[in-house]
Coordinates of C-alpha atoms and ligand atoms in Angstrom, one line a residue:
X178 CA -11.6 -21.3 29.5
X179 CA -10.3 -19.5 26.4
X180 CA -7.7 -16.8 25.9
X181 CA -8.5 -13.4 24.5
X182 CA -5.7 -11.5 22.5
X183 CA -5.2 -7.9 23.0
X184 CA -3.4 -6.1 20.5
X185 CA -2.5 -2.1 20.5
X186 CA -0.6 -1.0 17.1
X187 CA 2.0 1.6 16.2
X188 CA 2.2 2.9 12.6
X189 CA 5.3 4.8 11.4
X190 CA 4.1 6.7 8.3
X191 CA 6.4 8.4 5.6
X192 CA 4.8 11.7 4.7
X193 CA 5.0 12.7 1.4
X194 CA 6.7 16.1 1.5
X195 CA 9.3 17.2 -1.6
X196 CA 11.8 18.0 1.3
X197 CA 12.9 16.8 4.6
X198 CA 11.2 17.9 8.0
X199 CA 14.0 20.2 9.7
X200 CA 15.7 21.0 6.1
X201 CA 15.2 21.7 2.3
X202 CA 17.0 18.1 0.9
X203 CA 15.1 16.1 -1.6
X204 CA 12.8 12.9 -0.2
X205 CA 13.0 11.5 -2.8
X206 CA 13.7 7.5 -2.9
X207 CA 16.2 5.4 -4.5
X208 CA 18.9 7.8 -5.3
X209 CA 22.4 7.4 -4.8
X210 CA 23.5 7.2 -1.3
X211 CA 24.4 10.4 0.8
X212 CA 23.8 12.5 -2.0
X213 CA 20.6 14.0 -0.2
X214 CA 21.7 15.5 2.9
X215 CA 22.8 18.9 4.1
X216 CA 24.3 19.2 7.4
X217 CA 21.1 19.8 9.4
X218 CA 20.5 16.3 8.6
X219 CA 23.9 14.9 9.0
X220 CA 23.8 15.9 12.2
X221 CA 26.8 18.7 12.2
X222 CA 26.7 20.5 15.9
X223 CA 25.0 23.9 15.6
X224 CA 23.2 23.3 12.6
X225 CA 19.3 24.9 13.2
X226 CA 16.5 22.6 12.4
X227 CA 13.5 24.9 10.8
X228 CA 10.0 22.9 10.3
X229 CA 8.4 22.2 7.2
X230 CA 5.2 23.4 7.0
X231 CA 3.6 21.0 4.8
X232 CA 4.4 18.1 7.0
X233 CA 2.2 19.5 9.7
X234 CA -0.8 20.1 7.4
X235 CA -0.6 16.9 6.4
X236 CA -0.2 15.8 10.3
X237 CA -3.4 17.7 10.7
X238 CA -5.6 16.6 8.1
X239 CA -4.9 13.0 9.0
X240 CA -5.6 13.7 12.3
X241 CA -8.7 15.4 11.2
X242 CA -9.9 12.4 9.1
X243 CA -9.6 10.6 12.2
X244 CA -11.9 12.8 13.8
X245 CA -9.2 13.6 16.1
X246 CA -8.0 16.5 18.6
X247 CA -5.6 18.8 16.8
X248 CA -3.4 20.7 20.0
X249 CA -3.3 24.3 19.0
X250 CA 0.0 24.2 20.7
X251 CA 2.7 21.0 21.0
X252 CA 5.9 20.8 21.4
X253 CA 9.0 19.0 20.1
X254 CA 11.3 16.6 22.4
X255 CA 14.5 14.9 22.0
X256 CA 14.3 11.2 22.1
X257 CA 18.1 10.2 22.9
X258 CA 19.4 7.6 21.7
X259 CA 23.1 6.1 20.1
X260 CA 22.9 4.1 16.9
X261 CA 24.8 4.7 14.0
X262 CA 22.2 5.7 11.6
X263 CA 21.0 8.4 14.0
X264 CA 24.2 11.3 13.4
X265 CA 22.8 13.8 16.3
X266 CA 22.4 11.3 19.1
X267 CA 18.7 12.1 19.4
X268 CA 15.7 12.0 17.4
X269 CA 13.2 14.6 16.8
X270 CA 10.1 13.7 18.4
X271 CA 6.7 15.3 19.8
X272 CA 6.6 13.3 23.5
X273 CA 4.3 15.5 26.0
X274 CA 2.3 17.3 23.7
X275 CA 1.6 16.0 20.4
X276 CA -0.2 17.8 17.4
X277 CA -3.0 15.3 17.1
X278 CA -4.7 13.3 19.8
X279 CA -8.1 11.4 20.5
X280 CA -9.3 10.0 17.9
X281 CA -10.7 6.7 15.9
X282 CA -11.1 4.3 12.8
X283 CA -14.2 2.4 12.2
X284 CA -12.9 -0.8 11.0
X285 CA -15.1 -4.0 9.0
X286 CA -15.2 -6.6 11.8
X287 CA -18.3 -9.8 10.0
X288 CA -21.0 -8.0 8.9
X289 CA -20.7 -5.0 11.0
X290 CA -18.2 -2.2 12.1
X291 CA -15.7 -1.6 15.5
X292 CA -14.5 1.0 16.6
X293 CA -10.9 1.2 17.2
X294 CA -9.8 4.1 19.4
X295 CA -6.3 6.2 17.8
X296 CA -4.5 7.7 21.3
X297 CA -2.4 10.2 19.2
X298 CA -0.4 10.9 16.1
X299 CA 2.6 12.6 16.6
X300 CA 5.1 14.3 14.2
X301 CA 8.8 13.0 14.3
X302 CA 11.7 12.4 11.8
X303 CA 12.8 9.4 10.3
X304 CA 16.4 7.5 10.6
X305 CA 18.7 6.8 7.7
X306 CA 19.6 3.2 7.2
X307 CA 22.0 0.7 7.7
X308 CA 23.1 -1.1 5.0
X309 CA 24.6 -5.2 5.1
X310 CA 23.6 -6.6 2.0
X311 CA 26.6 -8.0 0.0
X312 CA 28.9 -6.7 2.6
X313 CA 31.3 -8.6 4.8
X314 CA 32.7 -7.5 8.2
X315 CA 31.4 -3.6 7.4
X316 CA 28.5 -1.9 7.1
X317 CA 27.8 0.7 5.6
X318 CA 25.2 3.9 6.3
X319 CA 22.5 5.5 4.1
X320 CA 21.3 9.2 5.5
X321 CA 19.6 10.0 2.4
X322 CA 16.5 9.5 4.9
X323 CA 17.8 10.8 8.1
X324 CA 15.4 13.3 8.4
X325 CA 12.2 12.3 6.1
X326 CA 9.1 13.3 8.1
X327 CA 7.0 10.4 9.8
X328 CA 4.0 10.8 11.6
X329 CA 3.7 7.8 14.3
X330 CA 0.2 6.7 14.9
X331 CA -0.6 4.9 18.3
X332 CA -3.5 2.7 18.8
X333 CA -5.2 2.2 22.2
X334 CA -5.4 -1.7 22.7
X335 CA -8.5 -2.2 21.4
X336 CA -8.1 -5.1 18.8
X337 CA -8.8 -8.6 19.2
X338 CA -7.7 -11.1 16.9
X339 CA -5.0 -10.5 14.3
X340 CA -7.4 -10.2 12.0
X341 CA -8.9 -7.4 13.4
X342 CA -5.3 -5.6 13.4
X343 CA -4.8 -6.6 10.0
X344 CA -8.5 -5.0 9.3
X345 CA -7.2 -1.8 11.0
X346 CA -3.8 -1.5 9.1
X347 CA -5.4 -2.1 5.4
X348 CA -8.0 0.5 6.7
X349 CA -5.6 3.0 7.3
X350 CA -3.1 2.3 4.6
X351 CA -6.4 3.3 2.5
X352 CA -6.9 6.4 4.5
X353 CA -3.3 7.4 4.2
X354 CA -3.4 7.2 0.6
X355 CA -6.2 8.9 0.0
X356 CA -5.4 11.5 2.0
X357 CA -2.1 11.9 -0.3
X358 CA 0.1 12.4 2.6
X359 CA 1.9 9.5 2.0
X360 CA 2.4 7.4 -0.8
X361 CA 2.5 4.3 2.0
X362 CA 4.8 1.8 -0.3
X363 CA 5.2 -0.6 2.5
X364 CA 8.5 -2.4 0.3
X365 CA 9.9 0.8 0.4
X366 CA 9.3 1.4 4.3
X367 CA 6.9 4.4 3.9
X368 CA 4.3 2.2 5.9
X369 CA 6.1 0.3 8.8
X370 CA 4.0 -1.6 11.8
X371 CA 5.1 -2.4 15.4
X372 CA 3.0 -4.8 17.1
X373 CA 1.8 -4.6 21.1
X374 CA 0.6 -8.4 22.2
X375 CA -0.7 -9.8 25.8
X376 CA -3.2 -12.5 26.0
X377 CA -5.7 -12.6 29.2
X378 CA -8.6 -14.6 30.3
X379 CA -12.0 -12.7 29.0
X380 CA -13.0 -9.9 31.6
X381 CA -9.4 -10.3 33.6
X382 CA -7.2 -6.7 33.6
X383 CA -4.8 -7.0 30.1
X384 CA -1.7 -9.2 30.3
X385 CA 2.2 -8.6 29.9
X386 CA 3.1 -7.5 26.6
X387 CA 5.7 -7.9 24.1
X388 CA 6.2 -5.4 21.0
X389 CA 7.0 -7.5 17.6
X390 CA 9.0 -5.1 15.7
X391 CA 10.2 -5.3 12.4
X392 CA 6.5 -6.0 10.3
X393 CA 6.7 -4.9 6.7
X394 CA 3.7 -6.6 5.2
X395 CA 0.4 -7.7 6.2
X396 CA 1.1 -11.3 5.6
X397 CA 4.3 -11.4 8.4
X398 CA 1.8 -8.9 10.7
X399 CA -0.6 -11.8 10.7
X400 CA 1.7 -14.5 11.2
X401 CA 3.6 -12.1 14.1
X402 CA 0.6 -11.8 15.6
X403 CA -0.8 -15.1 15.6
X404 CA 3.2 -17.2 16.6
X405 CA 3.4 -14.2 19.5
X406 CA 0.0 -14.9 21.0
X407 CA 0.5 -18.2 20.8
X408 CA 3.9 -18.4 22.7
X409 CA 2.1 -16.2 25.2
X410 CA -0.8 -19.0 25.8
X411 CA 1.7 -21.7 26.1
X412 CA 4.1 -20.0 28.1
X413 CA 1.5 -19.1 31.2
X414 CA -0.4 -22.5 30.4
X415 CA 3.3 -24.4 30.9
X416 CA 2.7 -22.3 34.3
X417 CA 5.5 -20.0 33.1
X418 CA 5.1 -15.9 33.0
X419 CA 5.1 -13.2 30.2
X420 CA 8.1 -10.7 30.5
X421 CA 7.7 -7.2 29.2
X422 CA 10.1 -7.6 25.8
X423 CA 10.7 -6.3 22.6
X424 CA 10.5 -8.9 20.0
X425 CA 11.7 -9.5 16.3
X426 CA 9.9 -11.2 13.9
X427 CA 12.0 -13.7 11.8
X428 CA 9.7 -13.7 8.6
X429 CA 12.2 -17.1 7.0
X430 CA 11.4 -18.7 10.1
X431 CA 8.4 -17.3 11.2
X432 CA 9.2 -17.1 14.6
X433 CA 10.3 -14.0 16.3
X434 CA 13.1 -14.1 19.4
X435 CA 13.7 -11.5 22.1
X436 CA 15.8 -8.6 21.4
X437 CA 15.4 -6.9 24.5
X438 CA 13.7 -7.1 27.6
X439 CA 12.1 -4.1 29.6
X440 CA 15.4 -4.3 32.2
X441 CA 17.5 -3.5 28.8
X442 CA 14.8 -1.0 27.4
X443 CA 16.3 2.5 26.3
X444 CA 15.7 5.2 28.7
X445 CA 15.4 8.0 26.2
X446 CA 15.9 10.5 28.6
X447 CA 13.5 12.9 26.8
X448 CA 13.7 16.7 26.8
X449 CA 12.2 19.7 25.0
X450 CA 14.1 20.5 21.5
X451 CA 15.5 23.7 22.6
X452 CA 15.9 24.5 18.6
X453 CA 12.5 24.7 18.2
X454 CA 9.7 26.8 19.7
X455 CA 6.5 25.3 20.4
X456 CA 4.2 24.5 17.5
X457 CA 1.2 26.8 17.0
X458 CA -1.6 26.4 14.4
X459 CA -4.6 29.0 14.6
X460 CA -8.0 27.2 14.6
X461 CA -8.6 29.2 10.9
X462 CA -5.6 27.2 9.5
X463 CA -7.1 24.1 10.7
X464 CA -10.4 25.1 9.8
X465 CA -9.0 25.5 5.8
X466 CA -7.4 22.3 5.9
X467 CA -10.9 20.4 7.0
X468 CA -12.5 22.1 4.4
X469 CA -10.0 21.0 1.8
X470 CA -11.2 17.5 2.9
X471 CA -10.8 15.4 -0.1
X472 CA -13.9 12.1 -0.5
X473 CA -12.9 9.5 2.3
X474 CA -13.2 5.9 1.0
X475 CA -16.3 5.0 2.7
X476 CA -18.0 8.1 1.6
X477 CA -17.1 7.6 -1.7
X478 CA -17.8 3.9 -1.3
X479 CA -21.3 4.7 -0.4
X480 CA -21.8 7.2 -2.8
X481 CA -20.6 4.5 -5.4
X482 CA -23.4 2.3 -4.1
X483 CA -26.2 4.9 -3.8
X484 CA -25.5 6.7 -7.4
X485 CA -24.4 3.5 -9.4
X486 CA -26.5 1.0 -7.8
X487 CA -23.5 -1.2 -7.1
X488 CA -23.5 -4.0 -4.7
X489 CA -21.2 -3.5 -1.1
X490 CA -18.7 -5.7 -2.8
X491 CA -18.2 -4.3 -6.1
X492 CA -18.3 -0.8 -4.4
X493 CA -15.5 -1.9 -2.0
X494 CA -13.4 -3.1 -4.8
X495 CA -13.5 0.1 -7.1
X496 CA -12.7 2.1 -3.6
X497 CA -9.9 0.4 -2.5
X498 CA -7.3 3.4 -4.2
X499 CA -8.2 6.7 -5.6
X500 CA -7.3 5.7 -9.2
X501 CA -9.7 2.7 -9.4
X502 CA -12.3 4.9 -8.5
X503 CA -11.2 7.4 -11.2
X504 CA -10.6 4.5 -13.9
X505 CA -14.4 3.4 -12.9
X506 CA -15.9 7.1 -13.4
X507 CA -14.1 7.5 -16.2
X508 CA -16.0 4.1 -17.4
X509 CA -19.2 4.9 -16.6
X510 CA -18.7 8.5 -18.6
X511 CA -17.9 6.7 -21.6
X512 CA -20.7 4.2 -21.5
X513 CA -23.2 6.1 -19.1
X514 CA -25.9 3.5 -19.9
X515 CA -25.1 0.4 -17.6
X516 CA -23.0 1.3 -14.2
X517 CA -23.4 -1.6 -13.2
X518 CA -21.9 -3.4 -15.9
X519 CA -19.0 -1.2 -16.0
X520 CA -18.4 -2.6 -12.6
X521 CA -18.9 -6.1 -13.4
X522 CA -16.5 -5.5 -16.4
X523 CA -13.8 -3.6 -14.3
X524 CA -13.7 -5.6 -11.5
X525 CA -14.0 -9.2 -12.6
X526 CA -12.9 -9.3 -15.9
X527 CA -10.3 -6.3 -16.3
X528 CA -8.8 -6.0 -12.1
X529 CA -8.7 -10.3 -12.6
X530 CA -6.6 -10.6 -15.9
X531 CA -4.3 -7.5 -15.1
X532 CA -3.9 -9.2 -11.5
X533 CA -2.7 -12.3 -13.6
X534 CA -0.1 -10.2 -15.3
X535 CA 0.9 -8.9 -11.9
X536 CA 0.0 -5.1 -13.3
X537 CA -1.1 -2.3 -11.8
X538 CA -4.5 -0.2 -13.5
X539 CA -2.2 2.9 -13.8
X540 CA -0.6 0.3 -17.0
X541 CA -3.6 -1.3 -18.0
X542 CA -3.2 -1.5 -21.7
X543 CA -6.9 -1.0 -22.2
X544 CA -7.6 1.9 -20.8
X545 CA -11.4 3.2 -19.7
X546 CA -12.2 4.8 -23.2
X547 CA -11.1 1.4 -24.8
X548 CA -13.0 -0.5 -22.4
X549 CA -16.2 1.2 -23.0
X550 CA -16.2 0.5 -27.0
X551 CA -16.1 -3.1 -25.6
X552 CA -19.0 -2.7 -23.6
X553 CA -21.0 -0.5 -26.6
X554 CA -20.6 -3.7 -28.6
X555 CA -22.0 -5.8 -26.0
X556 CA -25.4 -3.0 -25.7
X557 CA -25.7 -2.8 -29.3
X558 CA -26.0 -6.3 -29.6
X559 CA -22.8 -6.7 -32.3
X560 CA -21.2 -9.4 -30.1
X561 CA -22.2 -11.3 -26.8
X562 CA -21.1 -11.1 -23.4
X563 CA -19.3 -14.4 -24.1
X564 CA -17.4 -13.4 -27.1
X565 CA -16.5 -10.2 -25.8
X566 CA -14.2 -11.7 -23.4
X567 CA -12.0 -13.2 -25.9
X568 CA -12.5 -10.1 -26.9
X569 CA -11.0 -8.4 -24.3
X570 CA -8.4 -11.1 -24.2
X571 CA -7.0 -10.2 -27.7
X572 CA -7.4 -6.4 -26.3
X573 CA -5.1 -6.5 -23.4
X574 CA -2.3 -8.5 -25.6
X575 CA -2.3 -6.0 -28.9
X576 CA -3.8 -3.0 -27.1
X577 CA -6.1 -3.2 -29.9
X578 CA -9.6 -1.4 -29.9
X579 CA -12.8 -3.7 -29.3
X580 CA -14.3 -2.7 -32.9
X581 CA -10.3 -3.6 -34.6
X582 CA -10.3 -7.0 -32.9
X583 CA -14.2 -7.6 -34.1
X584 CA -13.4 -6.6 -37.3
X585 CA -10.6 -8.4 -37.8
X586 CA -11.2 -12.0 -36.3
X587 CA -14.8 -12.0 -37.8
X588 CA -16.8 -11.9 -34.4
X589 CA -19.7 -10.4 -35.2
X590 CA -22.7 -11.8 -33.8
X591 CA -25.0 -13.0 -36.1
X592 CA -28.4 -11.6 -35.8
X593 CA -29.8 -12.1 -39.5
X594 CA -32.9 -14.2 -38.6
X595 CA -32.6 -15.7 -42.6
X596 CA -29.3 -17.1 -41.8
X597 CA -30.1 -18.4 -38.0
X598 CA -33.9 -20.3 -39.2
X599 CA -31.2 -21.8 -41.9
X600 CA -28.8 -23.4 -39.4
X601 CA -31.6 -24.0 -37.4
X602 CA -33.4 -26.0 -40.1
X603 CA -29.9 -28.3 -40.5
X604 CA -29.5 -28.9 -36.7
X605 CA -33.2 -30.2 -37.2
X606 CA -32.6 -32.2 -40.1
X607 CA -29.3 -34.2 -38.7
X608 CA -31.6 -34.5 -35.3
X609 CA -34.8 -36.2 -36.3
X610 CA -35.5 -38.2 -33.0
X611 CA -34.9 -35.1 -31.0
X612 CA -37.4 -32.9 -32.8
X613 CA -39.9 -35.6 -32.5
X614 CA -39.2 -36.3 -28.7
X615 CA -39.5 -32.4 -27.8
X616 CA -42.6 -31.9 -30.1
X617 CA -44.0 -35.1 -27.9
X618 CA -43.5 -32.8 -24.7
X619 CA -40.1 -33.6 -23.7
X620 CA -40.0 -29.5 -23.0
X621 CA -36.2 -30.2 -21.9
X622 CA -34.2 -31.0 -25.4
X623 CA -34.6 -27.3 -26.1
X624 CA -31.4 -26.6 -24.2
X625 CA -30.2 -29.4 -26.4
X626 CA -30.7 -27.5 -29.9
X627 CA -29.7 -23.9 -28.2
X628 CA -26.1 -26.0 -27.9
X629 CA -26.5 -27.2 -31.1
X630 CA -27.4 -23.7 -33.2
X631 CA -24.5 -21.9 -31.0
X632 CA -21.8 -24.5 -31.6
X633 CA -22.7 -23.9 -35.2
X634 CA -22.0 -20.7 -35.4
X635 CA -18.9 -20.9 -32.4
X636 CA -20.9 -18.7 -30.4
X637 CA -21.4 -15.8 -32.6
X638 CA -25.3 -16.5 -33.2
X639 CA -27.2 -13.7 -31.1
X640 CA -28.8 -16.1 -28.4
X641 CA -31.9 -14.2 -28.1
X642 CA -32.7 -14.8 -31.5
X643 CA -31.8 -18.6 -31.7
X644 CA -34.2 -18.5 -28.4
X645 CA -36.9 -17.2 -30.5
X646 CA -36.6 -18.7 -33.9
X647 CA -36.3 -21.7 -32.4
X648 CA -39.3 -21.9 -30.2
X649 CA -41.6 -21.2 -33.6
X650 CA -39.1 -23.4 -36.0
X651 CA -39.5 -26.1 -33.2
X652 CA -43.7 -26.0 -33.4
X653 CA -43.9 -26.3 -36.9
Ligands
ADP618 P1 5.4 2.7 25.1 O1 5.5 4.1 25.3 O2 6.3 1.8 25.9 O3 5.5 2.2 23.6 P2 2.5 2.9 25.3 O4 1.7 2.9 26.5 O5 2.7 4.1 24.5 O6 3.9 2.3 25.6 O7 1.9 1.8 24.4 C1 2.3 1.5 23.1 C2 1.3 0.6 22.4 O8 1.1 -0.6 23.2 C3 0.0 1.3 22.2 O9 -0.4 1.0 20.9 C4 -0.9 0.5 23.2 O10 -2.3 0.4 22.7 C5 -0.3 -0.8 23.3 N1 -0.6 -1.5 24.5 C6 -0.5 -1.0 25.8 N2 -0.7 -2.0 26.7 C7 -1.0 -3.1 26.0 C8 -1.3 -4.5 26.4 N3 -1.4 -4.9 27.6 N4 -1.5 -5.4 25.4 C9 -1.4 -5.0 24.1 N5 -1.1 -3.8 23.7 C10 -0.9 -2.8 24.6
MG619 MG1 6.4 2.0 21.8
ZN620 ZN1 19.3 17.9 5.0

C-alpha cells in the first residue's frame, strides 16, 4: 500500500510598512546595524508599544483577498520566550483571537484547481537577528528588525505532495505582491516558510508530524519536504515510530536533523499584552479597504486571456508580477494591432534573453516603446520575423532603436519584385537539373530554391514575395 503525505504550511510575511509595528523607526533594509531602533524596540522596561495602523490594513486586505473572516475585535498576546535577539523576553503576538481567520487559496494542481483551506493570519512582530558570519567565539546582534511587522499565515493540512506546497507558496508569494503589502524578497527574509510533515496510509487519521524550519527558497522547501517524508516512510516501515519534533533543514547537505523534540518544545506561556487594548476595526473601514481591492492575478490573468486573446500560458507568464503585466500593456498600447504578438515577443524572445543576462524587466534595456518599433517593422513588412531577432539582439547590447540598428547594418528586407525575379533567374540558371526535375512534377524542390533565393539575399528577401515570384518564374 502506498503512503500519502500531508503537509500544513506556515508563512512568516514581512509587511511593507515605512515604520515598525509598536514604534515610528525606519524598516528599511540593509542599513548599518542598530542604527534603527528606539527603545520601544530595544526592549527598555516601560517603554509603550502603540500600533501602526497601516500594518493592520494591510493584515486585512490580505485577509480579504483570501476571502477570509476579518474579527472586528482581536486581541494581542505575549509569546514568552528567552533568546538573545528577542530584548523584551516576549514577542508580540495575536494567540486567541486573531484579526483574520477562515479562509482559502485556490491553487493549480494538473489541469485543474484545489482548494487549500488558510486557518488564520495573525499580526505579530518580527525578531532582530543574530549575526556569526566572519566572527569567531562571539556573536554579534542586529535589532534593526526587532519589531518589523509580520503577518503569519497558517495553513490547515490540506496539501499533498510537495509539489502541491510549493504550488501554494508561489501562489501566495504572487498574491502578497500584488497586494503590495510586502515586497516578499525571500533572500532578504521578507518571505520565510515553516513546514508541518506526517505521512499516513490513504483514508487512516493524519500521522505524527515534524516542523522543518529554516526554508528560504522554493528549491530547499521541495527538497525539505521530499528528504522529511521520506525518513517518515522509512522510519515506521523499519517498524520504528514518528516523534513530534522540530526539524532543521541542512540545505549543504540536504538533510535536516532534530533540533527539538515536543518534550523540549517552548511553553510560551501566553498572556494578553496588557500594553495594548483590544483591536477594533468598524465593518465601514473594512468595507473601504475591500473596495480599494487592487486586480488579483487570476483576474487579471483572465482578463489577459479574454481581451488579448492570449493562450493560458502566455497569460500566466505576463501575470506572474504586477510590472510584467504593466510592461505587456504598455506593449500592446504602442503597437495595438497584434496582442498576441506582443506576447509572443515579450515572453519568448525579450523575458528569455534578459533571463540569460540574469536581469530583471524593471532594467530591460529595451524598453516597451523600443520594443514596439521592433514589432512595427515586422507589420510593415520592412524586415522579417527572422531578422528581427538579431535585431533585437543588437538592441538589447547598444540599447539602440529597432529602425537605428536596420539602418545601420543594412537589414532591410527586400521586397522590390525586379530585384527578387533577378536573383531568382540566377539560382535558376546555376540549377538547371532542378528546374527541369520540378517542372517534371517533382512538386517538392520548391523548398529547395525558397533556400536558395533566401541564402542569396542572407535572409533579407521578403519570403512572401520569393513564394510568389517563384511559383510563376518556376512555370515559365
Ligand atoms: P502549533 O501551534 O504547534 O504550531 P498548529 O495546530 O497551529 O500547531 O499547526 C501548525 C501547522 O501544522 C498548521 O499549518 C497545520 O496545518 C499543520 N498540521 C497540523 N497537523 C498536521 C499533521 N498531522 N501533518 C501535517 N501538518 C499538520
Ligand atoms: Mg507552529
Ligand atoms: Zn523602535
Amino acid at each position: 500500500m502506498s503512503w500519502e503525505v500531508v503537509i500544513g504550511l506556515e508563512v512568516h510575511v514581512q509587511v511593507n510598512t515605512k515604520t515598525k509595528a509598536f514604534c515610528g523607526c525606519s524598516t528599511a533594509f540593509g542599513a548599518e546595524p542598530n542604527t534603527q531602533t528606539c527603545p520601544v524596540c530595544l526592549g527598555m522596561p516601560g517603554q509603550l508599544p502603540v500600533l501602526n495602523a497601516e500594518a493592520v490594513q494591510k493584515t486585512i486586505l490580505t485577509g480579504l483577498a483570501i476571502n477570509a473572516t476579518i474579527n472586528l475585535e482581536s486581541r494581542f498576546d505575549r509569546k514568552n520566550y528567552f533568546y538573545p535577539d528577542l530584548p523584551k523576553g516576549y514577542q508580540i503576538s495575536q494567540f486567541a483571537v486573531p484579526l483574520v481567520e477562515k479562509g482559502y487559496l485556490d491553487i493549480p494542481v494538473g489541469d485543474g484547481e484545489k482548494r487549500i483551506g488558510i486557518t488564520r493570519i495573525h499580526m505579530e512582530e518580527d525578531a532582530g537577528k543574530s549575526m556569526h558570519e566572519g566572527l569567531e567565539g562571539v556573536s554579534h546582534i542586529d535589532l534593526n528588525r526587532s519589531g518589523v511587522p509580520l503577518m503569519e499565515i497558517v495553513s490547515e493540512p490540506d496539501m499533498r505532495s510537495a509539489d502541491e506546497a510549493i504550488a501554494y507558496l508561489k501562489q501566495l508569494h504572487q498574491l502578497i505582491r500584488f497586494l503590495d503589502v510586502s515586497d516578499g524578497d525571500m533572500e532578504k527574509g521578507q518571505f520565510r516558510c515553516d513546514a508541518n510533515v506526517s505521512v499516513r496510509r490513504p483514508g487512516e487519521p493524519f500521522g505524527t508530524r515534524a516542523e522543518l524550519k529554516n526554508l528560504n527558497s522554493f528549491r530547499f522547501i521541495k527538497q525539505a519536504i521530499e528528504y522529511e517524508a521520506n525518513r517518515q516512510i522509512e522510519l515506521i516501515e523499519d517498524g520504528g515510530e514518528v516523534v513530534q519534533e522540530t526539524r532543521l533543514f541542512d540545505s549543504a547537505k540536504g538533510e535536516s536533523r532534530s533540533m527539538r523534540s515536543k518534550e523540549e518544545a517552548h511553553d510560551y506561556r501566553y498572556f494578553p499584552e496588557p500594553d495594548l487594548p483590544p483591536l477594533r476595526v468598524s465593518a465601514e473601514e473594512v468595507a473601504a479597504i475591500r473596495a480599494g481591492m487592487p486586480e488579483l492575478p487570476g483576474q487579471l490573468r483572465q482578463r489577459f486571456e479574454q481581451e488579448y486573446g492570449l493562450s493560458a500560458y502566455d497569460a500566466d507568464v505576463l501575470t506572474q508580477t504586477r510590472e510584467l503585466a504593466t510592461w505587456y500593456e504598455q506593449l500592446v498600447a504602442a503597437h495595438p494591432k497584434d496582442p498576441k504578438r506582443c506576447a509572443n515577443w515579450m515572453a519568448n524572445e525579450l523575458l528569455g534573453r534578459l533571463n540569460e543576462a540574469g536581469r530583471d524587466i524593471a532594467d530591460s534595456p529595451v524598453n516597451a516603446q523600443a520594443l514596439a518599433g521592433l514589432l512595427d517593422r515586422i507589420e510593415d513588412g520592412t524586415i522579417s520575423g527572422k531578422i528581427a531577432k538579431d535585431v533585437l539582439d543588437a538592441m538589447m547590447a547598444s540599447g539602440d532603436s529597432a529602425d537605428a540598428v536596420i539602418e545601420a547594418k543594412g537589414l532591410k528586407q527586400v521586397s522590390d519584385t525586379g530585384a527578387i525575379d533577378a536573383l531568382i533567374r540566377e539560382v535558376m540558371a546555376a540549377n538547371p537539373q532542378q528546374v527541369e526535375q520540378y517542372r517534371n512534377g517533382r512538386d517538392k524542390l520548391f523548398g529547395f530554391f525558397v533556400g536558395q533565393v533566401m541564402k542569396a539575399t542572407r535572409g533579407q528577401a521578403n519570403p512572401a514575395v520569393v513564394n510568389q515570384r517563384l511559383k510563376i518564374l518556376l512555370q515559365d
